[in-house]
Tab-separated table of N, CA and C in Angstrom:
chain	number	residue	atom	x	y	z
M	1	UNK	N	9.210	17.021	21.642
M	1	UNK	CA	8.809	17.700	20.413
M	1	UNK	C	9.505	17.042	19.224
M	2	UNK	N	8.695	16.654	18.237
M	2	UNK	CA	9.255	15.980	17.071
M	2	UNK	C	10.105	16.933	16.253
M	3	UNK	N	11.204	16.401	15.743
M	3	UNK	CA	12.098	17.211	14.924
M	3	UNK	C	12.730	16.343	13.850
M	4	UNK	N	12.799	16.869	12.648
M	4	UNK	CA	13.484	16.227	11.534
M	4	UNK	C	14.567	17.180	11.041
M	5	UNK	N	15.762	16.650	10.850
M	5	UNK	CA	16.875	17.483	10.407
M	5	UNK	C	17.529	16.838	9.195
M	6	UNK	N	17.523	17.573	8.078
M	6	UNK	CA	18.162	17.086	6.862
M	6	UNK	C	19.611	17.545	6.802
M	7	UNK	N	20.427	16.744	6.143
M	7	UNK	CA	21.820	17.121	5.905
M	7	UNK	C	22.304	16.408	4.653
M	8	UNK	N	23.456	16.852	4.155
M	8	UNK	CA	24.075	16.187	3.019
M	8	UNK	C	23.946	16.910	1.692
M	9	UNK	N	23.220	18.009	1.674
M	9	UNK	CA	23.097	18.750	0.434
M	9	UNK	C	24.387	19.461	0.064
M	10	UNK	N	24.395	20.027	-1.140
M	10	UNK	CA	25.574	20.753	-1.577
M	10	UNK	C	25.563	20.981	-3.072
M	11	UNK	N	26.710	21.391	-3.570
M	11	UNK	CA	26.901	21.640	-5.004
M	11	UNK	C	27.616	20.447	-5.621
M	12	UNK	N	27.080	19.935	-6.702
M	12	UNK	CA	27.668	18.776	-7.363
M	12	UNK	C	27.550	18.955	-8.871
M	13	UNK	N	28.476	18.406	-9.595
M	13	UNK	CA	28.440	18.480	-11.055
M	13	UNK	C	27.432	17.470	-11.611
M	14	UNK	N	26.911	17.742	-12.788
M	14	UNK	CA	26.022	16.755	-13.426
M	14	UNK	C	26.699	15.397	-13.524
M	15	UNK	N	25.931	14.360	-13.220
M	15	UNK	CA	26.473	13.011	-13.197
M	15	UNK	C	27.023	12.600	-11.853
M	16	UNK	N	27.118	13.531	-10.940
M	16	UNK	CA	27.661	13.233	-9.618
M	16	UNK	C	26.636	12.640	-8.676
M	17	UNK	N	27.065	12.436	-7.428
M	17	UNK	CA	26.216	11.792	-6.422
M	17	UNK	C	26.238	12.579	-5.117
M	18	UNK	N	25.158	12.452	-4.390
M	18	UNK	CA	25.051	12.978	-3.036
M	18	UNK	C	24.221	11.997	-2.222
M	19	UNK	N	24.456	11.980	-0.914
M	19	UNK	CA	23.597	11.211	-0.020
M	19	UNK	C	23.014	12.147	1.023
M	20	UNK	N	21.714	12.252	1.007
M	20	UNK	CA	21.017	13.063	1.996
M	20	UNK	C	20.639	12.202	3.188
M	21	UNK	N	20.653	12.817	4.358
M	21	UNK	CA	20.222	12.150	5.581
M	21	UNK	C	19.089	12.932	6.211
M	22	UNK	N	18.200	12.211	6.850
M	22	UNK	CA	17.091	12.807	7.601
M	22	UNK	C	17.100	12.167	8.979
M	23	UNK	N	17.538	12.925	9.980
M	23	UNK	CA	17.621	12.424	11.344
M	23	UNK	C	16.407	12.894	12.140
M	24	UNK	N	15.743	11.942	12.780
M	24	UNK	CA	14.516	12.253	13.514
M	24	UNK	C	14.730	12.126	15.012
M	25	UNK	N	14.017	12.938	15.754
M	25	UNK	CA	14.018	12.844	17.214
M	25	UNK	C	12.640	13.251	17.727
M	26	UNK	N	12.319	12.769	18.935
M	26	UNK	CA	11.049	13.166	19.551
M	26	UNK	C	9.815	12.494	18.984
M	27	UNK	N	9.980	11.409	18.225
M	27	UNK	CA	8.823	10.678	17.724
M	27	UNK	C	9.178	9.201	17.656
M	28	UNK	N	8.143	8.373	17.646
M	28	UNK	CA	8.344	6.920	17.548
M	28	UNK	C	8.682	6.596	16.100
M	29	UNK	N	9.934	6.698	15.771
M	29	UNK	CA	10.392	6.678	14.384
M	29	UNK	C	9.893	5.454	13.627
M	30	UNK	N	9.908	4.297	14.288
M	30	UNK	CA	9.514	3.051	13.629
M	30	UNK	C	8.087	3.113	13.086
M	31	UNK	N	7.260	3.974	13.656
M	31	UNK	CA	5.845	4.011	13.309
M	31	UNK	C	5.510	5.070	12.262
M	32	UNK	N	6.547	5.628	11.645
M	32	UNK	CA	6.310	6.669	10.651
M	32	UNK	C	6.865	6.288	9.296
M	33	UNK	N	6.077	6.537	8.269
M	33	UNK	CA	6.605	6.543	6.914
M	33	UNK	C	7.378	7.844	6.733
M	34	UNK	N	8.497	7.769	6.027
M	34	UNK	CA	9.320	8.955	5.808
M	34	UNK	C	9.414	9.231	4.316
M	35	UNK	N	9.063	10.438	3.953
M	35	UNK	CA	9.111	10.831	2.554
M	35	UNK	C	10.126	11.920	2.302
M	36	UNK	N	10.627	11.956	1.085
M	36	UNK	CA	11.478	13.053	0.624
M	36	UNK	C	10.708	13.833	-0.437
M	37	UNK	N	10.726	15.136	-0.291
M	37	UNK	CA	10.108	16.040	-1.247
M	37	UNK	C	11.166	17.045	-1.701
M	38	UNK	N	10.892	17.708	-2.808
M	38	UNK	CA	11.786	18.772	-3.230
M	38	UNK	C	10.975	19.921	-3.806
M	39	UNK	N	11.573	21.077	-3.729
M	39	UNK	CA	10.910	22.270	-4.252
M	39	UNK	C	11.934	23.180	-4.882
M	40	UNK	N	11.748	23.455	-6.148
M	40	UNK	CA	12.604	24.380	-6.878
M	40	UNK	C	11.934	25.753	-6.890
M	41	UNK	N	12.709	26.808	-7.065
M	41	UNK	CA	12.126	28.158	-7.066
M	41	UNK	C	11.010	28.288	-8.100
M	42	UNK	N	9.863	28.805	-7.669
M	42	UNK	CA	8.749	29.009	-8.577
M	42	UNK	C	7.944	27.767	-8.896
M	43	UNK	N	8.288	26.648	-8.257
M	43	UNK	CA	7.572	25.401	-8.527
M	43	UNK	C	6.938	24.865	-7.256
M	44	UNK	N	5.971	23.985	-7.436
M	44	UNK	CA	5.328	23.364	-6.294
M	44	UNK	C	6.221	22.274	-5.699
M	45	UNK	N	5.967	21.999	-4.431
M	45	UNK	CA	6.688	20.920	-3.776
M	45	UNK	C	6.238	19.589	-4.376
M	46	UNK	N	7.185	18.735	-4.712
M	46	UNK	CA	6.856	17.463	-5.326
M	46	UNK	C	7.467	16.306	-4.554
M	47	UNK	N	6.764	15.193	-4.548
M	47	UNK	CA	7.263	13.995	-3.895
M	47	UNK	C	8.367	13.360	-4.720
M	48	UNK	N	9.427	12.954	-4.044
M	48	UNK	CA	10.574	12.328	-4.698
M	48	UNK	C	10.617	10.840	-4.390
M	49	UNK	N	10.493	10.508	-3.101
M	49	UNK	CA	10.613	9.119	-2.689
M	49	UNK	C	10.020	8.972	-1.301
M	50	UNK	N	9.689	7.731	-0.953
M	50	UNK	CA	9.139	7.472	0.370
M	50	UNK	C	9.447	6.033	0.756
M	51	UNK	N	9.619	5.820	2.068
M	51	UNK	CA	9.810	4.470	2.591
M	51	UNK	C	8.795	4.257	3.691
M	52	UNK	N	8.070	3.162	3.598
M	52	UNK	CA	6.969	2.907	4.506
M	52	UNK	C	7.476	2.451	5.863
M	53	UNK	N	6.582	2.385	6.826
M	53	UNK	CA	6.986	2.181	8.211
M	53	UNK	C	7.087	0.722	8.609
M	54	UNK	N	6.324	-0.160	8.051
M	54	UNK	CA	6.336	-1.549	8.501
M	54	UNK	C	7.117	-2.449	7.562
M	55	UNK	N	6.634	-2.587	6.349
M	55	UNK	CA	7.320	-3.489	5.424
M	55	UNK	C	8.427	-2.799	4.657
M	56	UNK	N	8.604	-1.511	4.939
M	56	UNK	CA	9.661	-0.722	4.310
M	56	UNK	C	9.553	-0.749	2.791
M	57	UNK	N	8.334	-0.792	2.299
M	57	UNK	CA	8.138	-0.615	0.861
M	57	UNK	C	8.657	0.758	0.453
M	58	UNK	N	9.187	0.833	-0.762
M	58	UNK	CA	9.740	2.093	-1.235
M	58	UNK	C	9.007	2.572	-2.485
M	59	UNK	N	8.979	3.874	-2.654
M	59	UNK	CA	8.282	4.492	-3.779
M	59	UNK	C	9.168	5.604	-4.337
M	60	UNK	N	9.076	5.783	-5.647
M	60	UNK	CA	9.897	6.793	-6.307
M	60	UNK	C	9.083	7.530	-7.370
M	61	UNK	N	9.362	8.805	-7.505
M	61	UNK	CA	8.816	9.544	-8.634
M	61	UNK	C	9.460	9.027	-9.914
M	62	UNK	N	8.728	9.064	-11.003
M	62	UNK	CA	9.262	8.562	-12.269
M	62	UNK	C	10.559	9.261	-12.654
M	63	UNK	N	10.662	10.523	-12.295
M	63	UNK	CA	11.825	11.318	-12.692
M	63	UNK	C	13.118	10.880	-12.009
M	64	UNK	N	13.020	10.103	-10.924
M	64	UNK	CA	14.228	9.705	-10.205
M	64	UNK	C	14.419	8.195	-10.156
M	65	UNK	N	13.478	7.439	-10.694
M	65	UNK	CA	13.596	5.977	-10.670
M	65	UNK	C	14.879	5.530	-11.356
M	66	UNK	N	15.557	4.598	-10.709
M	66	UNK	CA	16.803	4.092	-11.256
M	66	UNK	C	18.019	4.932	-10.906
M	67	UNK	N	17.800	6.136	-10.353
M	67	UNK	CA	18.919	7.009	-9.982
M	67	UNK	C	18.990	7.239	-8.472
M	68	UNK	N	17.854	7.270	-7.819
M	68	UNK	CA	17.799	7.531	-6.378
M	68	UNK	C	17.429	6.251	-5.638
M	69	UNK	N	17.917	6.130	-4.409
M	69	UNK	CA	17.573	4.989	-3.565
M	69	UNK	C	17.349	5.469	-2.137
M	70	UNK	N	16.223	5.064	-1.565
M	70	UNK	CA	15.891	5.453	-0.205
M	70	UNK	C	16.075	4.257	0.719
M	71	UNK	N	16.525	4.522	1.935
M	71	UNK	CA	16.692	3.459	2.924
M	71	UNK	C	16.511	4.068	4.310
M	72	UNK	N	16.298	3.197	5.290
M	72	UNK	CA	16.138	3.691	6.653
M	72	UNK	C	16.898	2.811	7.620
M	73	UNK	N	17.389	3.431	8.696
M	73	UNK	CA	18.057	2.725	9.778
M	73	UNK	C	17.299	3.095	11.044
M	74	UNK	N	16.427	2.200	11.479
M	74	UNK	CA	15.582	2.500	12.635
M	74	UNK	C	16.387	2.584	13.935
M	75	UNK	N	17.562	1.961	13.968
M	75	UNK	CA	18.389	2.059	15.175
M	75	UNK	C	18.939	3.467	15.332
M	76	UNK	N	19.129	4.148	14.209
M	76	UNK	CA	19.686	5.501	14.232
M	76	UNK	C	18.613	6.567	13.996
M	77	UNK	N	17.359	6.134	13.847
M	77	UNK	CA	16.269	7.080	13.565
M	77	UNK	C	16.595	7.966	12.367
M	78	UNK	N	17.112	7.343	11.335
M	78	UNK	CA	17.591	8.101	10.179
M	78	UNK	C	17.136	7.453	8.876
M	79	UNK	N	16.762	8.291	7.937
M	79	UNK	CA	16.454	7.856	6.575
M	79	UNK	C	17.457	8.506	5.634
M	80	UNK	N	17.881	7.748	4.641
M	80	UNK	CA	18.871	8.217	3.681
M	80	UNK	C	18.254	8.271	2.281
M	81	UNK	N	18.753	9.207	1.491
M	81	UNK	CA	18.394	9.272	0.080
M	81	UNK	C	19.693	9.345	-0.708
M	82	UNK	N	20.044	8.238	-1.325
M	82	UNK	CA	21.233	8.189	-2.169
M	82	UNK	C	20.840	8.665	-3.563
M	83	UNK	N	21.492	9.704	-4.028
M	83	UNK	CA	21.157	10.294	-5.315
M	83	UNK	C	22.347	10.169	-6.253
M	84	UNK	N	22.172	9.424	-7.318
M	84	UNK	CA	23.222	9.204	-8.306
M	84	UNK	C	22.815	9.800	-9.647
M	85	UNK	N	23.788	9.935	-10.529
M	85	UNK	CA	23.540	10.456	-11.880
M	85	UNK	C	22.708	11.730	-11.828
M	86	UNK	N	23.123	12.631	-10.980
M	86	UNK	CA	22.350	13.851	-10.782
M	86	UNK	C	22.326	14.716	-12.032
M	87	UNK	N	21.192	15.383	-12.215
M	87	UNK	CA	20.966	16.231	-13.379
M	87	UNK	C	20.680	17.663	-12.901
M	88	UNK	N	20.890	18.642	-13.743
M	88	UNK	CA	20.571	20.020	-13.344
M	88	UNK	C	19.127	20.179	-12.898
M	89	UNK	N	18.221	19.425	-13.472
M	89	UNK	CA	16.804	19.528	-13.080
M	89	UNK	C	16.515	18.938	-11.701
M	90	UNK	N	17.500	18.297	-11.089
M	90	UNK	CA	17.344	17.840	-9.708
M	90	UNK	C	17.620	18.966	-8.706
M	91	UNK	N	18.083	20.093	-9.179
M	91	UNK	CA	18.365	21.220	-8.305
M	91	UNK	C	17.099	21.683	-7.597
M	92	UNK	N	17.163	21.723	-6.267
M	92	UNK	CA	15.994	22.097	-5.463
M	92	UNK	C	16.388	22.061	-3.993
M	93	UNK	N	15.486	22.538	-3.157
M	93	UNK	CA	15.600	22.294	-1.726
M	93	UNK	C	14.875	20.991	-1.427
M	94	UNK	N	15.569	20.114	-0.735
M	94	UNK	CA	15.024	18.791	-0.428
M	94	UNK	C	14.587	18.756	1.037
M	95	UNK	N	13.379	18.270	1.241
M	95	UNK	CA	12.782	18.178	2.569
M	95	UNK	C	12.449	16.719	2.884
M	96	UNK	N	12.605	16.343	4.142
M	96	UNK	CA	12.047	15.070	4.565
M	96	UNK	C	10.840	15.350	5.454
M	97	UNK	N	9.942	14.366	5.494
M	97	UNK	CA	8.708	14.532	6.240
M	97	UNK	C	8.260	13.183	6.774
M	98	UNK	N	7.533	13.203	7.889
M	98	UNK	CA	7.090	11.986	8.563
M	98	UNK	C	5.565	11.905	8.549
M	99	UNK	N	5.070	10.733	8.193
M	99	UNK	CA	3.629	10.483	8.114
M	99	UNK	C	3.299	9.267	8.967
M	100	UNK	N	2.384	9.441	9.925
M	100	UNK	CA	2.041	8.354	10.842
M	100	UNK	C	1.157	7.291	10.200
M	101	UNK	N	0.704	7.521	8.978
M	101	UNK	CA	-0.197	6.554	8.343
M	101	UNK	C	0.550	5.711	7.317
M	102	UNK	N	0.897	6.288	6.203
M	102	UNK	CA	1.566	5.529	5.147
M	102	UNK	C	2.201	6.508	4.176
M	103	UNK	N	2.994	5.978	3.270
M	103	UNK	CA	3.602	6.829	2.245
M	103	UNK	C	2.518	7.489	1.402
M	104	UNK	N	2.787	8.715	1.050
M	104	UNK	CA	1.884	9.484	0.201
M	104	UNK	C	2.694	10.481	-0.601
M	105	UNK	N	2.224	10.779	-1.792
M	105	UNK	CA	2.888	11.804	-2.605
M	105	UNK	C	2.300	13.186	-2.342
M	106	UNK	N	1.323	13.241	-1.444
M	106	UNK	CA	0.646	14.499	-1.136
M	106	UNK	C	1.241	15.125	0.107
M	107	UNK	N	1.859	16.294	-0.014
M	107	UNK	CA	2.517	16.901	1.149
M	107	UNK	C	1.581	17.127	2.339
M	108	UNK	N	0.307	17.400	2.081
M	108	UNK	CA	-0.600	17.749	3.170
M	108	UNK	C	-0.848	16.621	4.154
M	109	UNK	N	-0.532	15.398	3.798
M	109	UNK	CA	-0.808	14.273	4.684
M	109	UNK	C	0.282	14.067	5.737
M	110	UNK	N	1.406	14.739	5.574
M	110	UNK	CA	2.532	14.511	6.462
M	110	UNK	C	2.404	15.337	7.745
M	111	UNK	N	2.862	14.727	8.843
M	111	UNK	CA	2.685	15.328	10.157
M	111	UNK	C	3.827	16.262	10.554
M	112	UNK	N	5.036	15.909	10.165
M	112	UNK	CA	6.204	16.685	10.565
M	112	UNK	C	7.123	16.893	9.369
M	113	UNK	N	7.793	18.049	9.364
M	113	UNK	CA	8.694	18.424	8.277
M	113	UNK	C	10.020	18.935	8.813
M	114	UNK	N	11.063	18.669	8.035
M	114	UNK	CA	12.348	19.287	8.327
M	114	UNK	C	12.457	20.643	7.655
M	115	UNK	N	13.589	21.295	7.861
M	115	UNK	CA	13.795	22.632	7.329
M	115	UNK	C	14.344	22.636	5.908
M	116	UNK	N	14.845	21.515	5.460
M	116	UNK	CA	15.319	21.411	4.089
M	116	UNK	C	16.825	21.533	3.955
M	117	UNK	N	17.349	20.949	2.879
M	117	UNK	CA	18.764	21.070	2.531
M	117	UNK	C	18.856	21.325	1.031
M	118	UNK	N	19.743	22.236	0.660
M	118	UNK	CA	19.819	22.648	-0.736
M	118	UNK	C	20.710	21.704	-1.535
M	119	UNK	N	20.204	21.305	-2.686
M	119	UNK	CA	20.985	20.514	-3.641
M	119	UNK	C	21.064	21.319	-4.940
M	120	UNK	N	22.283	21.566	-5.380
M	120	UNK	CA	22.503	22.299	-6.624
M	120	UNK	C	23.361	21.454	-7.546
M	121	UNK	N	22.842	21.182	-8.731
M	121	UNK	CA	23.567	20.391	-9.723
M	121	UNK	C	23.940	21.323	-10.874
M	122	UNK	N	25.227	21.598	-10.977
M	122	UNK	CA	25.678	22.570	-11.960
M	122	UNK	C	27.151	22.344	-12.267
M	123	UNK	N	27.529	22.626	-13.506
M	123	UNK	CA	28.931	22.553	-13.887
M	123	UNK	C	29.599	23.916	-13.738
């Protein structure tokens, strides 16, 4: 049974950094694009970043370009999201998701989801 588990969230001051991890099990990890999404209270889930499965192309939402970096370690079945220069508007629950086709900003295309990790940016 496929499972994705996020970790690394927490409380951080504006301008600080966090690194989120998404550990996968029960699926052929190499064959999945992995995306990060976030959802703040009262808002829709939005795509943050994604790393493709073959050429490892990366994609970022405009709101996080230059501040966030996504990477994957296929030996560890893990994807990372390094988040720097965090802002209060980055506060949300962050989810990772796996797509057997390709990166997409549309949540409905993803096959598997984690339970989420909370990121709070506040002084």
